[in-house]
XYZ file of C-alpha atoms in Angstrom:
743
model
C 13.823 -58.263 -3.484
C 16.009 -59.319 -6.509
C 19.010 -61.271 -4.936
C 22.134 -62.029 -7.455
C 23.681 -65.207 -6.180
C 27.173 -66.049 -8.265
C 28.607 -69.308 -8.520
C 32.459 -69.658 -7.827
C 33.359 -69.144 -11.848
C 31.692 -65.647 -11.525
C 32.882 -64.878 -8.526
C 36.488 -65.243 -9.977
C 36.009 -63.456 -12.677
C 34.147 -60.687 -10.917
C 37.324 -60.213 -8.772
C 39.413 -60.055 -11.828
C 36.821 -57.242 -13.086
C 37.297 -55.430 -9.830
C 40.910 -54.993 -9.774
C 40.404 -53.244 -13.228
C 37.095 -51.186 -11.596
C 39.428 -50.723 -8.493
C 42.208 -48.843 -10.926
C 39.212 -46.796 -12.542
C 37.499 -45.553 -9.319
C 40.981 -44.518 -8.330
C 41.174 -42.400 -11.193
C 38.379 -40.870 -10.124
C 38.677 -40.620 -6.048
C 38.763 -36.973 -5.933
C 34.969 -36.651 -7.412
C 32.512 -36.942 -5.160
C 29.217 -36.949 -7.622
C 28.806 -37.899 -11.261
C 29.150 -35.266 -13.712
C 25.254 -35.076 -14.221
C 24.715 -34.331 -10.468
C 21.993 -31.481 -9.369
C 22.018 -30.197 -5.984
C 18.884 -27.457 -6.219
C 15.799 -29.246 -6.293
C 12.305 -27.719 -6.089
C 8.347 -29.026 -6.348
C 8.049 -29.711 -10.198
C 10.260 -32.570 -9.108
C 7.600 -34.471 -7.199
C 3.832 -35.619 -7.461
C 2.358 -32.325 -5.521
C -1.021 -34.335 -5.721
C 0.775 -37.048 -3.192
C 2.438 -34.516 -1.202
C 2.194 -31.691 1.408
C 4.971 -29.483 0.327
C 6.984 -27.349 2.749
C 8.669 -24.579 1.773
C 12.246 -23.495 2.647
C 12.776 -23.487 6.347
C 15.873 -21.826 6.308
C 16.275 -17.858 6.095
C 18.121 -16.507 3.411
C 20.609 -14.911 5.212
C 20.507 -17.315 8.677
C 23.834 -17.255 11.283
C 23.599 -19.766 13.316
C 26.656 -18.721 15.376
C 24.182 -15.359 16.557
C 22.517 -16.283 19.569
C 19.487 -13.363 18.883
C 19.249 -14.186 15.449
C 16.789 -16.701 14.101
C 17.521 -19.344 11.437
C 14.222 -20.849 10.371
C 11.649 -19.486 8.798
C 8.919 -19.970 11.453
C 6.139 -20.182 8.904
C 7.688 -22.894 7.180
C 8.967 -24.690 10.436
C 5.257 -24.547 12.191
C 3.754 -25.451 9.191
C 6.095 -28.788 9.140
C 5.178 -29.307 12.860
C 1.266 -28.984 12.531
C 1.893 -31.589 9.482
C 3.106 -33.553 12.308
C 0.502 -32.840 14.868
C -1.738 -35.549 15.785
C -5.396 -34.911 16.461
C -5.859 -33.140 19.443
C -2.351 -32.032 19.302
C -3.274 -29.110 17.766
C -2.013 -26.830 20.955
C 0.544 -29.084 22.148
C 4.086 -28.525 22.616
C 6.690 -30.168 20.245
C 8.085 -32.105 23.295
C 5.089 -33.661 23.586
C 3.887 -34.566 20.367
C 3.279 -38.304 20.089
C 5.516 -40.749 17.772
C 4.411 -41.407 14.194
C 6.037 -42.966 11.456
C 5.703 -42.185 7.654
C 1.883 -43.804 7.579
C 0.616 -41.677 10.690
C 1.833 -38.927 9.019
C 0.016 -39.626 5.735
C -3.122 -40.562 7.828
C -2.824 -37.120 9.070
C -2.685 -35.244 5.777
C -5.118 -36.768 3.384
C -2.472 -39.839 2.309
C -0.132 -37.263 1.150
C 3.623 -37.375 2.296
C 5.180 -34.686 3.512
C 7.889 -32.941 1.662
C 10.104 -29.881 3.197
C 12.897 -28.032 1.668
C 16.163 -27.469 3.988
C 19.005 -25.775 2.077
C 17.309 -25.684 -1.582
C 16.963 -29.661 -1.244
C 13.860 -31.449 -0.822
C 13.827 -33.946 1.769
C 10.584 -36.441 3.043
C 9.486 -36.914 6.365
C 10.091 -40.353 7.107
C 9.555 -40.482 10.698
C 8.688 -38.515 14.221
C 10.226 -39.643 17.569
C 10.829 -38.321 21.100
C 14.413 -39.096 22.209
C 14.975 -40.399 25.681
C 16.391 -37.078 26.660
C 12.805 -35.257 25.858
C 14.077 -33.898 22.244
C 11.912 -34.573 19.374
C 13.456 -35.451 16.127
C 11.680 -35.646 12.085
C 14.122 -37.653 10.121
C 14.325 -36.513 6.749
C 15.217 -38.439 3.551
C 16.595 -36.783 0.479
C 13.441 -37.054 -1.675
C 14.612 -36.956 -5.179
C 18.355 -36.921 -6.289
C 20.116 -37.304 -9.547
C 23.265 -37.064 -7.751
C 25.519 -40.799 -8.099
C 28.583 -41.993 -6.624
C 30.181 -45.544 -6.343
C 29.356 -47.002 -2.716
C 32.964 -48.637 -2.435
C 36.132 -48.495 -5.134
C 36.302 -52.084 -4.915
C 34.014 -55.542 -4.429
C 35.574 -58.689 -3.168
C 33.775 -61.325 -1.146
C 36.236 -60.886 1.728
C 34.341 -60.847 4.880
C 37.160 -61.643 7.338
C 39.682 -58.444 5.866
C 40.060 -55.797 8.806
C 37.283 -53.664 6.367
C 35.368 -55.465 4.161
C 34.026 -53.680 1.289
C 30.681 -53.713 2.669
C 31.366 -52.242 5.628
C 29.534 -48.852 5.647
C 31.556 -46.509 8.414
C 34.486 -47.148 6.029
C 32.946 -46.793 2.705
C 34.115 -44.277 -0.027
C 30.196 -43.290 -0.103
C 30.212 -41.911 3.449
C 33.504 -40.746 3.709
C 33.853 -38.991 0.492
C 30.672 -38.591 -1.211
C 28.275 -37.251 2.084
C 31.628 -35.292 3.352
C 31.532 -37.385 6.722
C 35.156 -37.404 6.609
C 35.434 -39.840 9.550
C 38.666 -42.136 9.747
C 38.610 -41.964 5.890
C 37.561 -45.240 3.626
C 39.389 -48.662 2.529
C 40.443 -48.027 -0.700
C 41.789 -51.588 -1.655
C 40.832 -55.207 -0.457
C 43.704 -56.102 2.136
C 44.149 -52.659 3.538
C 45.056 -51.835 7.102
C 45.036 -48.143 7.004
C 42.184 -46.126 5.787
C 42.567 -43.548 3.245
C 41.490 -40.268 4.615
C 39.109 -37.931 3.299
C 39.115 -34.397 4.603
C 35.956 -32.903 4.755
C 35.459 -29.717 2.555
C 33.418 -26.512 3.033
C 32.450 -25.871 -0.238
C 30.908 -29.558 -0.458
C 27.344 -29.492 -0.963
C 26.377 -31.262 2.340
C 28.964 -29.146 4.005
C 26.435 -27.471 6.123
C 25.187 -31.121 7.661
C 28.126 -32.687 8.183
C 30.582 -29.929 9.284
C 30.675 -28.088 12.958
C 31.529 -24.894 11.288
C 31.347 -23.593 7.682
C 31.798 -19.861 7.182
C 29.952 -17.441 4.522
C 32.177 -14.219 5.326
C 31.369 -13.745 9.119
C 28.061 -15.966 9.195
C 28.387 -19.276 10.507
C 26.036 -21.565 8.104
C 26.334 -25.070 10.242
C 23.515 -26.560 10.752
C 24.787 -29.319 12.757
C 23.427 -27.922 16.336
C 20.120 -28.613 14.503
C 21.067 -31.875 14.135
C 21.010 -35.292 16.402
C 22.922 -38.018 15.166
C 22.394 -42.187 15.126
C 24.034 -42.786 18.280
C 21.456 -40.776 20.209
C 18.518 -42.349 18.273
C 17.689 -45.775 20.031
C 16.193 -47.828 17.273
C 19.602 -47.220 15.392
C 21.068 -48.849 17.909
C 19.532 -52.135 17.721
C 17.564 -51.988 13.975
C 17.357 -55.140 12.139
C 15.362 -57.328 9.139
C 15.058 -59.906 11.122
C 12.176 -58.163 13.171
C 10.114 -57.493 9.409
C 11.283 -60.397 7.693
C 12.540 -63.875 9.565
C 14.128 -65.140 5.734
C 16.918 -62.660 6.358
C 19.722 -63.089 8.165
C 21.368 -60.279 10.326
C 23.002 -57.522 7.937
C 26.128 -55.922 8.318
C 25.275 -51.816 9.070
C 21.839 -51.925 10.043
C 22.312 -51.638 13.923
C 25.595 -49.444 15.053
C 25.137 -51.194 18.631
C 23.867 -54.916 19.391
C 20.572 -55.835 16.991
C 17.929 -56.848 18.802
C 17.807 -59.961 16.882
C 21.160 -61.681 15.829
C 21.209 -64.831 13.273
C 24.160 -64.291 10.565
C 24.426 -66.033 7.730
C 28.092 -67.144 8.848
C 29.910 -65.811 11.615
C 32.269 -63.910 9.518
C 29.439 -61.636 8.172
C 29.134 -60.153 11.779
C 31.238 -57.079 11.213
C 30.342 -55.546 14.860
C 33.540 -56.677 16.610
C 35.411 -54.811 13.512
C 37.579 -51.567 13.805
C 35.069 -48.195 13.079
C 32.056 -50.621 12.720
C 30.037 -48.326 14.504
C 31.993 -44.508 13.561
C 29.011 -44.138 11.326
C 26.762 -43.297 14.705
C 28.422 -40.191 15.099
C 27.854 -39.039 11.251
C 24.721 -36.132 11.312
C 24.448 -37.312 7.160
C 24.213 -40.887 6.502
C 22.314 -43.435 4.309
C 19.056 -45.288 5.356
C 19.085 -49.156 5.822
C 16.833 -51.531 4.117
C 15.195 -52.017 7.267
C 14.517 -48.495 7.945
C 12.996 -47.613 4.381
C 11.393 -51.271 3.567
C 10.773 -52.777 0.386
C 8.266 -54.893 -1.505
C 5.302 -54.812 0.831
C 7.929 -54.942 3.910
C 7.104 -51.821 5.671
C 10.273 -51.585 7.664
C 10.734 -48.857 10.408
C 9.865 -45.679 8.994
C 6.192 -47.199 6.738
C 7.286 -45.502 3.617
C 4.987 -44.929 0.618
C 6.207 -46.339 -2.544
C 6.479 -42.877 -3.607
C 9.031 -41.855 -1.239
C 11.187 -44.955 -1.629
C 10.732 -44.183 -5.201
C 13.520 -42.375 -7.350
C 14.564 -41.517 -10.537
C 17.556 -43.412 -11.046
C 17.970 -46.104 -8.265
C 19.758 -45.333 -5.261
C 21.779 -46.530 -2.429
C 21.174 -48.048 1.398
C 23.459 -48.321 3.833
C 22.802 -52.083 4.493
C 25.047 -54.699 3.148
C 24.429 -58.155 1.745
C 24.056 -60.701 4.665
C 25.392 -63.499 2.539
C 28.900 -62.079 0.620
C 30.822 -59.093 1.276
C 30.938 -57.611 -1.810
C 27.171 -56.708 -2.658
C 25.396 -53.538 -0.573
C 21.559 -53.180 -0.731
C 19.801 -50.602 -2.874
C 16.101 -49.540 -3.864
C 15.289 -49.561 -7.511
C 13.065 -46.757 -9.591
C 10.190 -47.851 -7.973
C 11.311 -48.392 -4.614
C 11.822 -52.135 -4.844
C 14.773 -53.608 -2.930
C 17.613 -54.870 -5.110
C 21.527 -56.157 -4.232
C 24.364 -54.559 -6.071
C 28.056 -54.627 -6.382
C 29.879 -52.075 -4.258
C 31.458 -50.385 -7.096
C 28.322 -49.970 -9.268
C 26.654 -46.536 -9.506
C 23.558 -45.318 -8.059
C 21.878 -42.287 -6.718
C 22.951 -41.088 -3.404
C 19.830 -39.908 -1.039
C 21.634 -39.475 2.414
C 19.136 -38.609 5.289
C 19.393 -37.227 9.118
C 17.664 -36.407 12.466
C 16.239 -33.050 12.324
C 16.052 -31.585 15.912
C 12.850 -30.446 16.516
C 13.188 -28.977 19.781
C 16.592 -27.099 19.001
C 15.196 -26.136 15.693
C 11.775 -24.509 17.388
C 13.816 -22.476 19.406
C 15.690 -20.716 16.556
C 12.769 -20.278 14.366
C 10.638 -17.285 14.046
C 7.421 -17.717 16.860
C 4.035 -17.898 15.752
C 1.748 -16.045 17.593
C -2.306 -16.897 17.929
C -4.380 -14.423 16.217
C -6.615 -13.137 18.914
C -10.338 -14.260 18.241
C -13.690 -13.521 19.496
C -15.485 -17.328 20.644
C -17.506 -19.307 18.112
C -21.187 -18.260 19.697
C -22.994 -15.776 18.137
C -23.692 -14.139 21.704
C -19.732 -13.823 21.653
C -19.514 -11.798 18.855
C -22.622 -9.789 18.375
C -24.659 -8.160 21.735
C -27.515 -5.748 22.013
C -27.445 -2.499 23.227
C -28.301 -2.091 26.840
C -28.098 1.487 27.677
C -24.722 0.310 29.570
C -21.019 -1.167 28.870
C -20.967 -4.776 27.449
C -17.834 -6.836 27.224
C -16.226 -8.629 24.309
C -13.323 -11.106 25.518
C -10.667 -11.571 23.221
C -9.361 -15.538 23.022
C -4.961 -15.842 22.532
C -4.855 -12.191 23.099
C -1.053 -11.443 24.635
C -0.331 -8.220 25.618
C 3.414 -9.003 25.566
C 3.321 -9.968 21.535
C 1.048 -7.299 20.255
C -0.544 -4.246 20.413
C -4.122 -3.363 19.810
C -6.473 -0.366 18.541
C -9.936 -0.012 18.420
C -11.974 1.873 16.802
C -16.043 1.965 15.963
C -18.643 3.028 13.755
C -21.973 3.745 14.523
C -24.605 2.142 12.248
C -24.845 5.405 10.092
C -21.422 4.845 9.441
C -20.311 7.687 11.935
C -17.101 7.377 13.908
C -17.818 6.498 17.813
C -16.815 9.130 20.279
C -13.615 6.965 21.582
C -14.227 7.999 25.330
C -17.133 5.465 24.728
C -15.030 2.194 24.861
C -11.842 0.947 26.106
C -9.541 -2.549 26.059
C -8.243 -3.975 28.875
C -5.245 -5.357 27.691
C -4.363 -7.388 31.213
C -7.806 -9.330 30.404
C -7.755 -9.144 26.566
C -11.237 -7.519 26.861
C -13.336 -4.837 24.801
C -16.136 -2.518 26.875
C -18.270 -0.210 24.619
C -21.848 0.928 24.962
C -22.973 2.487 21.916
C -24.764 0.068 18.825
C -22.276 0.166 16.055
C -19.361 -2.026 14.298
C -16.085 -1.864 16.458
C -12.589 -3.162 15.030
C -9.380 -4.020 16.676
C -6.662 -3.910 15.191
C -3.598 -5.896 16.186
C 0.034 -5.271 15.644
C 2.981 -7.574 16.375
C 5.434 -6.289 19.063
C 8.390 -8.243 17.575
C 7.866 -8.459 13.576
C 11.595 -9.867 13.267
C 10.727 -12.946 15.861
C 7.373 -13.524 15.259
C 4.368 -13.678 13.067
C 1.120 -14.533 13.145
C -0.184 -17.938 12.895
C -3.020 -18.318 10.405
C -3.434 -19.486 6.717
C -1.654 -16.150 5.227
C 1.106 -15.926 7.887
C 3.100 -12.843 7.619
C 3.697 -9.841 9.816
C 1.213 -7.628 8.806
C -1.790 -6.045 10.767
C -4.951 -8.506 11.763
C -8.064 -7.290 12.287
C -11.053 -8.693 13.804
C -14.511 -6.962 14.156
C -17.592 -6.937 16.761
C -21.280 -5.567 16.798
C -23.545 -3.841 19.055
C -26.338 -3.904 17.355
C -29.640 -1.411 17.950
C -31.762 -2.586 20.586
C -35.338 -3.336 19.789
C -38.079 -1.820 21.089
C -41.132 -2.983 21.450
C -44.300 -1.345 19.835
C -47.704 -1.447 19.946
C -50.621 0.384 17.976
C -54.314 0.712 19.606
C -57.436 2.991 18.507
C -60.641 3.858 20.149
C -62.856 2.658 17.005
C -65.405 0.312 18.468
C -64.201 -3.493 17.522
C -60.459 -1.347 16.865
C -61.291 -1.634 13.356
C -59.381 0.921 11.015
C -61.932 2.336 9.295
C -64.790 5.125 10.582
C -66.598 8.130 9.512
C -65.256 11.367 8.742
C -64.775 13.676 12.083
C -65.727 10.870 14.482
C -64.378 11.417 17.850
C -61.594 8.518 17.799
C -57.809 8.268 18.377
C -54.861 5.899 18.025
C -51.882 5.691 20.370
C -48.956 4.154 19.119
C -46.515 3.364 22.474
C -43.081 2.364 22.240
C -41.301 0.960 25.696
C -37.997 -0.966 26.162
C -35.949 2.597 26.146
C -33.335 2.118 28.376
C -33.045 4.340 31.721
C -31.617 7.994 30.822
C -32.002 7.477 27.110
C -33.884 9.721 24.966
C -35.736 8.436 21.929
C -37.942 10.206 19.374
C -40.080 8.725 17.301
C -42.441 10.262 14.047
C -45.678 9.145 13.680
C -46.584 9.810 9.850
C -49.658 9.300 7.861
C -50.063 9.879 4.527
C -52.963 9.621 1.691
C -52.392 7.081 -1.154
C -53.383 9.930 -3.460
C -50.740 12.392 -4.854
C -50.917 15.461 -3.089
C -53.331 13.938 -0.529
C -53.054 14.586 3.347
C -50.209 14.319 5.170
C -49.466 14.246 8.939
C -46.461 14.211 11.451
C -47.176 13.194 14.992
C -44.269 13.432 17.168
C -44.110 11.165 20.305
C -43.739 12.240 23.544
C -41.475 10.175 25.748
C -42.335 9.422 29.307
C -39.359 7.287 31.556
C -38.973 4.271 29.412
C -41.936 4.637 26.729
C -42.660 7.317 24.106
C -46.268 7.494 23.108
C -47.667 9.207 19.918
C -51.283 9.874 20.083
C -52.918 10.454 16.521
C -56.521 12.120 16.644
C -58.335 10.794 13.880
C -61.213 13.111 13.989
C -58.759 15.663 11.785
C -58.263 13.055 9.373
C -60.069 14.205 6.124
C -61.597 11.280 4.009
C -59.722 8.845 2.183
C -57.133 5.728 2.694
C -54.140 6.512 4.070
C -51.137 4.521 5.452
C -49.926 4.976 9.072
C -45.779 4.643 9.571
C -43.622 5.304 12.433
C -39.613 5.796 12.443
C -36.586 7.084 14.257
C -34.911 9.882 13.874
C -31.251 8.943 13.265
C -29.700 12.149 12.047
C -30.439 14.429 14.851
C -27.420 14.709 18.184
C -29.886 15.518 20.509
C -31.268 11.866 20.952
C -30.150 8.189 21.628
C -31.966 6.695 18.809
C -28.976 5.669 16.660
C -28.460 3.186 19.448
C -32.522 1.514 18.683
C -34.140 -0.290 15.925
C -38.248 -0.346 15.589
C -38.026 -3.078 12.855
C -39.113 -6.054 14.671
C -41.332 -4.000 16.674
C -43.244 -2.628 13.410
C -43.602 -6.059 12.333
C -44.776 -7.181 15.365
C -47.554 -4.182 15.662
C -48.343 -4.712 11.663
C -46.927 -1.351 11.109
C -47.320 0.364 8.115
C -51.017 0.037 8.891
C -53.288 1.133 6.425
C -56.714 2.851 7.341
C -59.683 4.441 5.862
C -61.725 7.756 6.369
C -65.492 7.513 5.206
C -67.723 9.815 3.860
C -70.460 11.066 5.673
C -73.490 9.820 3.450
C -76.617 11.765 2.192
C -79.251 9.069 3.094
C -81.567 7.526 0.360
C -84.219 8.807 3.504
C -82.974 12.261 2.745
C -83.064 11.943 -0.778
C -86.697 10.760 -0.452
C -87.592 13.885 1.627
C -87.089 16.276 -1.384
C -90.121 18.169 -3.250
C -90.811 20.229 -6.116
C -92.405 23.614 -6.608
C -93.918 25.270 -10.159
C -93.906 29.107 -10.625
C -96.257 30.046 -13.707
C -94.756 32.658 -16.160
C -95.455 34.210 -19.543
C -93.660 33.383 -22.168
C -90.730 35.877 -21.688
C -90.009 34.594 -18.328
C -92.261 36.493 -16.410
C -94.417 35.653 -13.745
C -97.954 35.750 -14.071
C -99.568 37.995 -11.501
C -101.875 36.159 -9.497
C -100.516 32.441 -10.867
C -98.664 29.918 -9.440
C -95.424 31.208 -7.376
C -93.363 28.714 -6.042
C -96.322 26.605 -5.453
C -96.551 22.915 -4.275
C -97.341 20.693 -7.107
C -100.887 19.318 -7.535
C -101.745 16.044 -6.853
C -100.179 14.012 -9.073
C -98.036 16.067 -9.885
C -100.810 17.252 -13.206
C -101.169 20.608 -13.899
C -103.935 21.912 -16.112
C -103.539 23.837 -19.249
C -104.071 27.381 -19.267
C -104.148 30.983 -21.217
C -103.060 34.475 -19.941
C -104.688 37.225 -21.765
C -101.835 39.454 -23.907
C -102.283 42.917 -25.685
C -103.162 40.831 -28.702
C -105.131 38.166 -27.143
C -103.867 35.195 -25.428
C -101.125 32.780 -25.121
C -100.055 29.493 -23.219
C -98.872 29.771 -19.770
C -95.219 28.476 -19.050
C -94.885 26.396 -16.075
C -91.061 26.121 -14.542
C -90.338 23.482 -12.252
C -87.849 23.861 -8.954
C -86.329 21.637 -6.401
C -87.540 22.871 -3.080
C -84.088 23.768 -1.480
C -86.441 24.415 2.022
C -86.180 20.504 2.011
C -82.328 19.852 1.424
C -81.015 17.876 4.768
C -78.700 19.858 6.885
C -76.276 19.021 9.573
C -76.590 19.763 13.113
C -76.027 23.510 12.907
C -78.760 23.879 10.354
C -76.524 24.128 7.643
C -77.696 22.827 3.953
C -75.380 19.958 3.049
C -76.502 19.476 -0.674
C -77.257 22.438 -3.253
C -77.682 22.467 -6.878
C -74.644 22.047 -9.424
C -75.166 25.107 -11.657
C -72.160 25.041 -12.957
C -72.220 21.571 -15.029
C -72.332 22.228 -18.937
C -74.943 19.353 -19.449
C -77.271 21.277 -17.261
C -78.987 25.353 -17.504
C -78.450 26.445 -14.050
C -78.412 22.862 -13.037
C -81.615 21.643 -14.520
C -82.875 19.843 -17.794
C -85.772 20.205 -19.293
C -87.203 22.432 -16.553
C -90.007 24.461 -18.432
C -93.251 23.455 -19.998
C -96.537 25.042 -21.722
C -98.049 22.115 -23.905
C -100.058 19.740 -23.264
C -97.752 16.523 -22.376
C -95.430 14.771 -20.132
C -92.724 16.136 -19.092
C -89.143 14.540 -17.001
C -87.472 17.382 -15.344
C -83.706 17.008 -13.631
C -82.218 18.762 -11.342
C -78.418 18.010 -10.486
C -77.317 17.986 -6.977
C -74.159 18.159 -5.198
C -72.945 17.817 -1.676
C -71.570 20.817 0.117
C -68.972 19.588 2.580
C -66.151 17.259 1.203
C -67.281 15.381 4.486
C -70.461 13.967 2.910
C -71.400 11.933 -0.099
C -74.325 10.466 -1.933
C -75.578 7.274 -1.983
C -72.772 5.095 -3.894
C -70.103 7.500 -2.788
C -70.604 9.937 -5.392
C -70.548 13.666 -5.073
C -73.227 14.504 -7.361
C -76.791 12.961 -7.384
C -79.663 13.781 -10.284
C -83.120 14.015 -8.629
C -85.908 13.510 -11.473
C -89.491 14.795 -11.582
C -92.176 13.379 -13.687
C -95.079 15.800 -14.134
C -97.784 16.692 -17.091
C -99.819 19.474 -18.147
C -103.312 17.938 -18.765
C -105.887 20.121 -20.953
C -107.672 23.075 -19.541
C -111.683 23.200 -18.421
C -113.770 26.209 -19.727
C -115.423 28.112 -17.422
C -118.886 29.150 -19.075
C -120.428 30.950 -15.955
C -119.799 34.303 -17.173
C -121.100 33.954 -20.956
C -124.075 36.485 -21.141
C -126.730 36.984 -24.271
C -127.322 40.144 -25.932
C -129.920 41.181 -28.375
C -130.711 43.821 -30.770
C -133.941 45.000 -31.985
C -134.761 45.769 -35.622
C -133.512 49.021 -36.811
C -131.021 49.731 -34.079
C -127.546 48.845 -33.895
C -127.131 48.841 -30.123
C -127.198 45.708 -28.406
C -129.141 45.015 -24.757
C -128.087 42.708 -22.463
C -130.812 39.965 -21.920
C -132.125 39.209 -18.641
C -134.881 37.119 -18.870
C -134.779 33.429 -18.863
C -133.822 31.570 -21.575
C -136.619 28.960 -22.352
C-alpha cells in the first residue's frame, strides 16, 4: 500500500488548493465522466489466456415487464452458472451451489478468471454466495474501465463535519457518476444539506440503478435482478482489520457495525453520521479495499492481480482511516494507493447479480437425451425379438422424438417394426440396422439444448442392432478329415449353420470354385431345419483340381431374414474359405511295367509278308534275325514294324482302357518314333501314350507317357539243307541231279 502522509504545512497548502479545485469541479458538476470515457467493451480489452469469456447475457430486445418473456440468453447464462459449479455440482440447482470466492472460481476453470458481458459491458465475477433468504448472488465488478471521475469535489481533512469529503454515501461519485441519486452529495466543506442529483434514464448505468428505464413500451431496468448490499451479510460487518491488523477501521467498508472496530481517532468513526449507511440501498456501488484486497492481501473476494488491474488507477469505496480527505484506490497493477478525493481516476462499479431471479427469466437448458455410456447401452445384437434402448434425459414435456431406421444394406426399415415409448423414454426395435432418434424442442423460444453448441436445432442420436452372428461348422467324411482326395471317391462335406432365431428363415449358399480361370464352379443351397440350415456337398462329383469353398448369405432377396444375420465370425471359426484338392487316379508304374510289344514283318512297300510275323510277340531278348524275302526280280530285306500291345493296356472296373496311343502329336508319326527297321542293328522305338479319362494321370501327374522299346536285328542264319548237286555228261547240255553220296 502506498500511503502519503502530509505534514501540517502541506495540509494547509492542500486545503488552499482544494478551494481552487472546488471552484473548477463545480464548473463541471453537470458532467458524469471524463471526455475519454467508453462504455462499450469487448474481449479485446482482456487477456483471453487468463479469462473464461462468456457472451452477452441479455437478449437484444428483452423486456423485464413482460411476465412471459425471457430477459437472459440462457445459452450464455447457464455457461456462467456452469463456470461457478464446483466438483460434483454438475446437476445441482442454483440454490444449492456452494459459496466460492474468486480463487475457488479460478480453481474450477483451469486457473482462469471468469468474465461475462452484461449490457455490452464486461464484468469479472468476484464472488458467489447464498444469502440467508436462500437467494444466490454472483458479484460482478466492471472488468476494465476508461470512464473517469472525481471521488468528491473538495478535500479538507474535516472528520467532524456532518458530511466529511471521504464519506461514500454523500460522495459525488456515488450520487452523480454512478447515478444512484440518493440524497445527493456534499458539495462543499461545512455543508449541512446535500446537493441533490436526479437519476437519469439516459445514464450509462441507468438500467442498473433505476427501477424503470423505458425504451418505447419495453422496460429495460435490471434492478429486479440485482441484490442490494443491505441484504448481503458480509457487507454489513466487513473490515480490513480481519486481513491486516496494521489498519484501523476504515470509513465506508461496512454499512453496519464492523466485526472488529479500532478507529484511528473517534472522529474517524462515521457510522453515526446522517446518511452513512445509505449506500447499502444502492444497486450499483464501488467495492471496498477489504473486498478487492491489494498487494498480497487477499481480501474478501480473493481476486487475482489481473482482476484488480486496469489501464488506469481506479477508485474504491473505502476512505482513509487517518485523514478525512483521502480515499483508497487501486493503481494500474492492482496495488493499493491513497488519493485525494478530487483526483480523477477510473470508475469500476460492482453489483450483486441475483442468479436465482435471473435463472427464472432465462431461457432454460434442456439436456440432450443420451444413451448409457456402456457399449451394451448403444448397441445390441439381433435376437429375433424386440430389444429396448433406454434414453437418458428424455422429457416428453420438453421435446418430441422421431425414430427412423436403416438396415445394414441401407434400406429403410418398416416403421411398424419399431416404436418409442415417450413416457419411459425407450425405443423398442427388432430388426438389425442403425436407428436414428431425432429430437426437437417443444418450445424453441424459451428453451435451448444444453450441449457444446447450444441452440435450438434438432439433435440426433443413433443406436444399432447388429446382425446376429451365426455359428458355422464344416466337416467331411474323408479319412482323417483331410481336404484332399482322389477324384470320384465317395465322400461328402457338410456345412452346418446354427443359431437361427425361432421362426426366421435363413438362406445360405455354399460355393466351391476352381482356382483356374473358367474352371469348375458349383453352388449348393443349404436346407433349413428349425434353427439350423445345412449344405451337403457331394465330393465325388468334383473334377480334378484345386478349389476354394466359401459360404454366403443372400441378403438381397425378400423371402428370408438374412439381413438380420451375419456369418463373418462363423466363417473365421470354421476356417472358411476352405481350400481343397481333388487329385487324379494314377496309371501306376506296375501298370506300365505290364506293357508289352509286338512286331510284324512287312515288305518294302509296307505290306505284310505272307507267312511272316503278324503282331507276333518279340523273340527273347527282343532280337530278330535278318531276313530276305523273294521279289519278282530277286530278293529284298524284310522290314520289321514294332507295335505296343494294346491288349495289355490297364483298364477300369468296367473293362474300359485307361490309356491309348496319342496319334495327334506332331512330334510322332501315328504316335511312334523309329518304329521300323530292316538292316542289322540296334533300334529304339518310342510310343506316346495318353490317358483316355481326365480322372487319370501317369506318374508325375502327367497326361502323356513315352514308352520305349530297344530291339535288335541280328544277322540271319543260312539254311543249306536244300542245296542239290547236278552233273552234265560230256557232249550233253542237260544237267542231271546227282543222287549218290559224294565222297
